[in-house]
Structures are given as C-alpha cells and as structure tokens.
Tab-separated table of C-alpha atoms and ligand atoms in Angstrom:
chain	number	residue	atom	x	y	z
A	653	MET	CA	-5.620	22.699	-11.867
A	654	THR	CA	-6.290	19.251	-10.159
A	655	GLN	CA	-3.700	17.813	-7.165
A	656	ILE	CA	-2.186	14.108	-6.422
A	657	THR	CA	-1.152	13.708	-3.464
A	658	ALA	CA	0.164	9.673	-2.892
A	659	ILE	CA	0.440	8.472	-0.089
A	660	ILE	CA	3.418	5.622	0.399
A	661	VAL	CA	2.450	3.507	4.154
A	662	ALA	CA	5.799	2.386	4.759
A	663	ALA	CA	5.218	2.217	8.994
A	664	GLY	CA	4.900	-1.632	9.842
A	665	SER	CA	8.055	-3.535	11.299
A	666	GLY	CA	7.474	-6.928	8.928
A	667	GLU	CA	6.982	-9.826	11.348
A	668	ARG	CA	5.777	-12.149	9.274
A	669	MET	CA	9.485	-11.922	7.373
A	670	ASN	CA	11.818	-14.186	9.216
A	671	THR	CA	13.036	-11.178	11.539
A	672	ASN	CA	14.623	-14.076	14.102
A	673	SER	CA	17.187	-14.597	12.065
A	674	GLU	CA	20.899	-13.815	13.448
A	675	LYS	CA	21.887	-12.020	9.425
A	676	SER	CA	21.430	-8.478	10.677
A	677	GLU	CA	20.276	-7.872	7.317
A	678	ILE	CA	17.279	-10.036	7.933
A	679	LYS	CA	16.585	-7.857	10.539
A	680	ILE	CA	15.368	-4.732	8.772
A	681	PRO	CA	12.399	-4.034	8.232
A	682	LYS	CA	10.982	-5.564	4.881
A	683	GLN	CA	10.291	-2.169	3.187
A	684	TYR	CA	14.199	-1.063	3.633
A	685	ARG	CA	15.951	-4.044	2.079
A	686	LYS	CA	17.515	-3.689	-0.530
A	687	VAL	CA	17.388	-5.439	-4.138
A	688	LYS	CA	19.926	-4.288	-7.097
A	689	ASP	CA	21.553	-1.897	-4.567
A	690	LYS	CA	17.723	-0.175	-4.268
A	691	ALA	CA	15.789	-0.540	-1.400
A	692	LEU	CA	12.202	-1.650	-2.373
A	693	ILE	CA	10.716	1.711	-0.746
A	694	ASN	CA	12.375	3.526	-3.754
A	695	TYR	CA	11.363	1.450	-6.125
A	696	SER	CA	7.771	2.781	-4.911
A	697	LEU	CA	8.577	5.996	-4.054
A	698	ASP	CA	10.266	6.486	-7.897
A	699	ALA	CA	7.035	5.567	-9.378
A	700	PHE	CA	5.129	8.483	-8.108
A	701	LEU	CA	8.062	11.116	-7.706
A	702	ASN	CA	8.508	9.893	-12.118
A	703	HIS	CA	4.725	10.264	-12.480
A	704	GLU	CA	3.524	13.440	-14.262
A	705	GLN	CA	0.170	14.087	-12.377
A	706	ILE	CA	1.379	13.616	-9.018
A	707	ASN	CA	2.221	16.642	-7.157
A	708	ASN	CA	3.274	15.146	-3.517
A	709	VAL	CA	4.615	12.738	-1.898
A	710	ILE	CA	4.456	11.652	1.305
A	711	CYS	CA	6.635	8.789	3.451
A	712	VAL	CA	4.718	7.272	6.658
A	713	ILE	CA	6.948	5.907	8.608
A	714	SER	CA	7.772	4.354	12.309
A	715	GLU	CA	9.910	6.564	14.265
A	716	PRO	CA	12.101	3.714	15.389
A	717	HIS	CA	12.952	3.453	11.470
A	718	LEU	CA	14.001	7.222	10.841
A	719	HIS	CA	17.644	6.484	10.154
A	720	LEU	CA	17.018	4.280	7.736
A	721	TYR	CA	14.815	6.201	6.502
A	722	ASN	CA	17.135	9.212	5.984
A	723	GLU	CA	19.984	7.022	4.833
A	724	THR	CA	17.901	5.299	1.920
A	725	ILE	CA	16.006	8.333	0.784
A	726	MET	CA	16.921	11.560	-1.266
A	727	PRO	CA	15.392	14.948	-1.023
A	728	HIS	CA	13.107	16.169	-4.370
A	729	LYS	CA	11.361	18.673	-4.767
A	730	LYS	CA	7.343	16.498	-4.366
A	731	LEU	CA	8.715	14.523	-1.955
A	732	LYS	CA	6.929	16.227	1.559
A	733	ASN	CA	8.404	15.911	4.945
A	734	HIS	CA	7.976	12.147	6.477
A	735	ILE	CA	5.319	11.945	8.891
A	736	ILE	CA	4.613	9.299	11.976
A	737	GLY	CA	2.115	5.895	11.290
A	738	GLY	CA	0.250	4.580	14.271
A	739	GLN	CA	0.218	0.365	15.602
A	740	THR	CA	-2.054	-0.757	12.090
A	741	ARG	CA	-1.696	0.100	8.992
A	742	GLN	CA	-5.373	2.091	8.915
A	743	GLN	CA	-4.380	3.966	12.124
A	744	SER	CA	-1.308	5.033	9.190
A	745	VAL	CA	-3.134	6.047	7.013
A	746	LYS	CA	-5.257	8.212	9.085
A	747	ASN	CA	-1.864	10.687	10.197
A	748	ALA	CA	-1.412	11.106	7.132
A	749	LEU	CA	-4.726	11.905	5.858
A	750	VAL	CA	-5.518	14.296	8.647
A	751	HIS	CA	-1.516	16.154	7.950
A	752	VAL	CA	-2.318	16.191	3.845
A	753	ARG	CA	-5.729	18.026	5.370
A	754	ASP	CA	-3.931	20.160	7.677
A	755	ASN	CA	-0.243	20.681	4.827
A	756	ILE	CA	-1.608	20.074	1.762
A	757	PRO	CA	-5.475	21.469	1.897
A	758	GLU	CA	-5.578	21.830	-1.771
A	759	THR	CA	-5.297	18.243	-2.629
A	760	ASP	CA	-8.156	16.852	-4.411
A	761	TYR	CA	-7.399	13.094	-5.007
A	762	VAL	CA	-5.039	10.603	-2.937
A	763	LEU	CA	-2.951	7.696	-3.783
A	764	ILE	CA	-2.147	5.420	-1.113
A	765	HIS	CA	0.294	2.432	-1.538
A	766	ASP	CA	2.249	-0.004	0.093
A	767	ALA	CA	5.553	0.446	0.614
A	768	ALA	CA	6.138	-3.252	0.519
A	769	ARG	CA	4.981	-3.425	-3.420
A	770	PRO	CA	7.946	-2.230	-5.062
A	771	LEU	CA	6.676	-3.645	-8.964
A	772	MET	CA	3.681	-1.363	-9.311
A	773	THR	CA	3.820	0.424	-12.956
A	774	ASN	CA	3.550	3.893	-13.989
A	775	GLU	CA	1.152	2.545	-16.516
A	776	GLN	CA	-1.024	1.029	-13.363
A	777	VAL	CA	-0.887	4.349	-11.420
A	778	ASN	CA	-2.731	5.686	-14.814
A	779	ASN	CA	-5.593	2.889	-14.117
A	780	VAL	CA	-6.468	4.601	-11.173
A	781	ILE	CA	-6.237	7.860	-11.504
A	782	GLU	CA	-8.235	7.856	-14.798
A	783	PRO	CA	-11.795	6.481	-13.330
A	784	LEU	CA	-11.333	9.116	-10.674
A	785	ILE	CA	-10.355	12.312	-12.424
A	786	SER	CA	-13.110	11.200	-14.607
A	787	LYS	CA	-15.615	11.111	-11.500
A	788	GLN	CA	-16.521	7.779	-12.278
A	789	ALA	CA	-16.014	6.799	-8.684
A	790	LYS	CA	-14.560	8.102	-5.436
A	791	GLY	CA	-12.665	5.180	-5.117
A	792	VAL	CA	-10.372	3.064	-7.110
A	793	THR	CA	-8.721	-0.045	-6.374
A	794	LEU	CA	-5.588	-1.515	-8.723
A	795	SER	CA	-7.251	-5.544	-8.770
A	796	CYS	CA	-6.025	-8.938	-10.078
A	797	LYS	CA	-8.339	-11.875	-11.008
A	798	ALA	CA	-8.288	-14.655	-8.989
A	799	ALA	CA	-6.620	-17.779	-10.638
A	800	ASP	CA	-6.728	-20.303	-8.453
A	801	SER	CA	-9.244	-22.192	-6.680
A	802	PHE	CA	-9.750	-21.467	-3.826
A	803	ARG	CA	-10.683	-23.180	0.259
A	804	ARG	CA	-11.027	-21.572	3.712
A	805	GLY	CA	-8.777	-23.415	5.537
A	806	GLU	CA	-9.320	-24.120	9.629
A	807	GLU	CA	-5.232	-23.945	11.619
A	808	ASN	CA	-4.922	-26.990	13.961
A	809	GLU	CA	-0.927	-28.229	15.276
A	810	LYS	CA	-0.227	-30.366	12.678
A	811	PHE	CA	-2.230	-29.713	9.945
A	812	VAL	CA	-5.000	-27.448	8.341
A	813	GLN	CA	-8.897	-28.689	7.873
A	814	ALA	CA	-10.073	-28.035	4.382
A	815	LYS	CA	-12.975	-26.029	4.737
A	816	GLU	CA	-15.748	-24.663	2.625
A	817	PHE	CA	-14.487	-23.229	-1.246
A	818	VAL	CA	-14.616	-20.194	-2.323
A	819	SER	CA	-15.674	-19.496	-6.082
A	820	ARG	CA	-13.100	-17.892	-7.809
A	821	ASP	CA	-16.169	-16.628	-10.461
A	822	ASN	CA	-15.985	-12.947	-10.066
A	823	LEU	CA	-13.354	-13.041	-7.180
A	824	TYR	CA	-10.432	-10.478	-7.109
A	825	ALA	CA	-7.484	-9.997	-5.138
A	826	ILE	CA	-6.780	-6.021	-3.723
A	827	GLN	CA	-3.806	-4.298	-4.557
A	828	THR	CA	-2.626	-0.912	-4.030
A	829	PRO	CA	-1.978	2.076	-5.214
A	830	GLN	CA	-5.683	2.951	-3.979
A	831	GLY	CA	-6.949	6.645	-5.007
A	832	PHE	CA	-9.630	8.599	-3.532
A	833	CYS	CA	-11.403	12.152	-3.317
A	834	PHE	CA	-9.712	13.158	-0.429
A	835	LYS	CA	-12.909	14.350	0.936
A	836	THR	CA	-14.486	11.867	0.790
A	837	ILE	CA	-11.559	9.076	1.879
A	838	LEU	CA	-10.605	11.564	5.082
A	839	GLU	CA	-14.589	11.710	6.119
A	840	ALA	CA	-15.167	8.099	6.687
A	841	HIS	CA	-11.055	7.611	8.420
A	842	LEU	CA	-12.463	10.022	10.966
A	843	HIS	CA	-15.847	8.253	11.377
A	844	THR	CA	-15.307	4.672	11.274
A	845	GLN	CA	-16.182	2.435	14.172
A	846	ASN	CA	-14.237	-0.253	12.743
A	847	LEU	CA	-10.660	-0.605	13.133
A	848	SER	CA	-9.223	-3.769	11.518
A	849	HIS	CA	-9.674	-2.366	7.767
A	850	THR	CA	-6.731	-3.718	5.942
A	851	ASP	CA	-6.930	-1.368	3.037
A	852	ASP	CA	-8.553	1.830	2.101
A	853	THR	CA	-11.695	0.817	0.040
A	854	SER	CA	-13.537	-1.157	3.082
A	855	LEU	CA	-14.405	1.892	4.450
A	856	LEU	CA	-15.399	3.635	1.576
A	857	THR	CA	-17.720	0.389	1.508
A	858	GLU	CA	-18.807	1.189	4.982
A	859	ILE	CA	-20.324	4.450	3.871
A	860	GLY	CA	-22.127	2.988	0.726
A	861	GLU	CA	-20.077	4.877	-1.942
A	862	ASP	CA	-18.899	2.417	-4.546
A	863	ILE	CA	-15.958	1.266	-5.611
A	864	LEU	CA	-14.442	0.290	-8.894
A	865	LEU	CA	-11.653	-2.260	-9.637
A	866	ALA	CA	-8.676	-1.158	-11.796
A	867	LYS	CA	-6.947	-3.223	-13.720
A	868	GLY	CA	-3.352	-4.851	-11.874
A	869	SER	CA	-0.924	-7.232	-12.388
A	870	ARG	CA	0.302	-10.606	-10.830
A	871	PHE	CA	3.380	-9.423	-10.933
A	872	ASN	CA	2.797	-6.307	-8.466
A	873	VAL	CA	2.931	-8.580	-5.639
A	874	LYS	CA	3.584	-7.103	-2.035
A	875	VAL	CA	6.540	-8.286	0.529
A	876	THR	CA	5.004	-10.105	3.158
A	877	THR	CA	7.576	-13.562	3.601
A	878	ASN	CA	10.932	-14.023	2.585
A	879	GLU	CA	9.482	-16.174	-0.637
A	880	ASP	CA	7.834	-12.884	-2.167
A	881	LEU	CA	10.976	-11.234	-1.695
A	882	LEU	CA	12.772	-13.733	-3.671
A	883	PHE	CA	10.134	-14.067	-5.986
A	884	VAL	CA	10.661	-9.796	-6.645
A	885	LYS	CA	14.375	-10.407	-6.266
A	886	LYS	CA	13.595	-12.859	-9.890
A	887	LEU	CA	11.332	-9.887	-11.474
A	888	LEU	CA	13.255	-6.174	-10.106
E	2160	CTP	N1	2.220	-0.090	7.213
E	2160	CTP	C1	1.959	1.011	8.173
E	2160	CTP	N2	1.855	0.526	9.667
E	2160	CTP	C2	1.155	-0.159	10.270
E	2160	CTP	C3	1.654	-1.262	9.868
E	2160	CTP	C4	1.691	-1.246	8.352
E	2160	CTP	O1	2.392	1.792	7.291
E	2160	CTP	N3	1.232	-0.011	11.693
E	2160	CTP	C5	2.351	-0.402	5.794
E	2160	CTP	C6	3.931	-1.699	5.934
E	2160	CTP	O2	4.754	-1.035	5.862
E	2160	CTP	C7	3.280	-1.734	4.700
E	2160	CTP	C8	2.008	-1.651	4.250
E	2160	CTP	O3	1.655	-1.189	4.924
E	2160	CTP	O4	4.389	-1.109	3.742
E	2160	CTP	C9	1.027	-3.079	4.189
E	2160	CTP	O5	1.098	-4.183	5.297
E	2160	CTP	P1	1.706	-5.278	5.524
E	2160	CTP	O6	2.486	-6.071	4.562
E	2160	CTP	O7	1.007	-5.989	6.548
E	2160	CTP	O8	3.504	-4.933	6.609
E	2160	CTP	P2	3.834	-5.328	8.141
E	2160	CTP	O9	2.660	-4.499	8.865
E	2160	CTP	O10	4.926	-4.197	7.952
E	2160	CTP	O11	4.485	-6.756	8.241
E	2160	CTP	P3	3.199	-7.161	8.937
E	2160	CTP	O12	2.077	-7.685	9.038
E	2160	CTP	O13	3.787	-8.876	9.009
E	2160	CTP	O14	4.086	-7.512	10.381
E	2161	MG	MG1	1.026	-5.725	8.869
C-alpha cells in the first residue's frame, strides 16, 4: 500500500513578525500563536492527521521551542516524534528527509508543509497527492495564479524606487503543501550545492525534474507579518 509521510516545518523564529513588542503573547513564535484558542501549527497538523491517505506526520521544530511544542501538541497515532530543524528552512527539510530515510523507509511520497499556513484544506491536499500517485510528476506544489500587477522595486532609505515591470501572465505564487517522490527529493537535498532554496520544488528543478502546479487558494496564506495574522483571524 502507498505510504505517504507529511512533514510540517515549524522550526523558524518568525523574525518578520513584530517580536519587539513588550506584550508576552507577541514574543511567541507565529506557529504557536493562537486563533480561537488553537495554535496555528495545530490547524496545519489536524489537516494532515485527519486526511485518510496520510500515514505518518512529523513536525520539525526548534530546540528552544520544545516547551511550546509539548504544551501545544497532543499525541496521535499518526504523529511521530518531533525532530529538530536547522538554521534555514532548507536545512530543516533536509533533517526531516534524512530522518524519514532512517526511521520510516517504507515512505513512497512526502508532503512538505509550512506550519505557518493554517488554512490549507483536505481538498487542496488531494490536489497535491493525485498527480503524484498517478505518476504525472515527481514534484507537485499548490499554487495560486497572480492577480495583481507586479514590478520589482529598489528600497532606498525613504522610499521604494519602481524598477522593471513583471508581467503577471502565467505568473503563479508558490504555496505549500508540496508533494514529492520521496527518493527523488531526498537525493536532491543530499546533493545540492545551493543552500538558498526557499521552497523544495526549486531543488527538483535543479536536477531537471518537471514540477506540476496544482490548484491552491488565495486563502492558503502564509502568516509572515502581523497583517497576515489579522487576515487569518478573520478567516478561521
Ligand atoms: N522554518 C523552519 N526552519 C527554519 C526556518 C523556517 O522549519 N530554519 C519554517 C517556519 O517555521 C515556517 C516555514 O518554514 O513554518 C516558512 O518559513 P517562514 O515563513 O520564513 O518562517 P520563519 O522563518 O519563522 O519567519 P521569518 O523568515 O520571518 O523569520
Ligand atoms: Mg524564514
């Protein structure tokens, strides 16, 4: 039977949130911030735990957040022991993939998801899994077609100078979850020399594999700033 392991990356420190505030709640890393009495990481986690095709779930966390993790997460038969992430998201994913190789080697496919995206749905998980198990691609990501117009900008001290226009035609924002053939993404992580990847599909592109863009949603926002948290609070 096909084995699918979900990896939730939650080892970041959320520096782009306002962590300088004196309010203690604001010092909590974003993935452990609560909306309606439930931490953001639990929204993401539940979507995988409740999905019938997902066999195992692993959270990648930061060692200093261990107490927060233990306070927030309840045991579940699909949920394996947490693992410790690295300095970058790429390193955190690599740690998880090596752990899966050593501890859940029967895994055929992995789904990788940002803990900071609490609004992902069961249907969107299906949109990632289907092309993988029907072998249409070795890498699939949720994505969302660009609606705004785009320009590059150059930041000065006082303002942002507009630079070249970037056409929105065929432009897609990349989201998570992203799904992969386990062996392919493991090899890509083990052999890449480029340590600046911010998503995992770019590692597969580096080794010449095609990626499919599956249908995500504009609601599947990643909480990056406090403004995003306000947006998510209105939707959850
Ligand atoms: N992440 C991770 N390990 C890291 C960095 C990030 O597991 N070393 C995770 C985050 O916890 C988050 C996801 O990757 O769920 C997306 O990263 P991002 O939104 O950049 O979160 P942070 O790195 O925490 O935020 P910031 O970049 O503002 O510090
Ligand atoms: Mg980051």
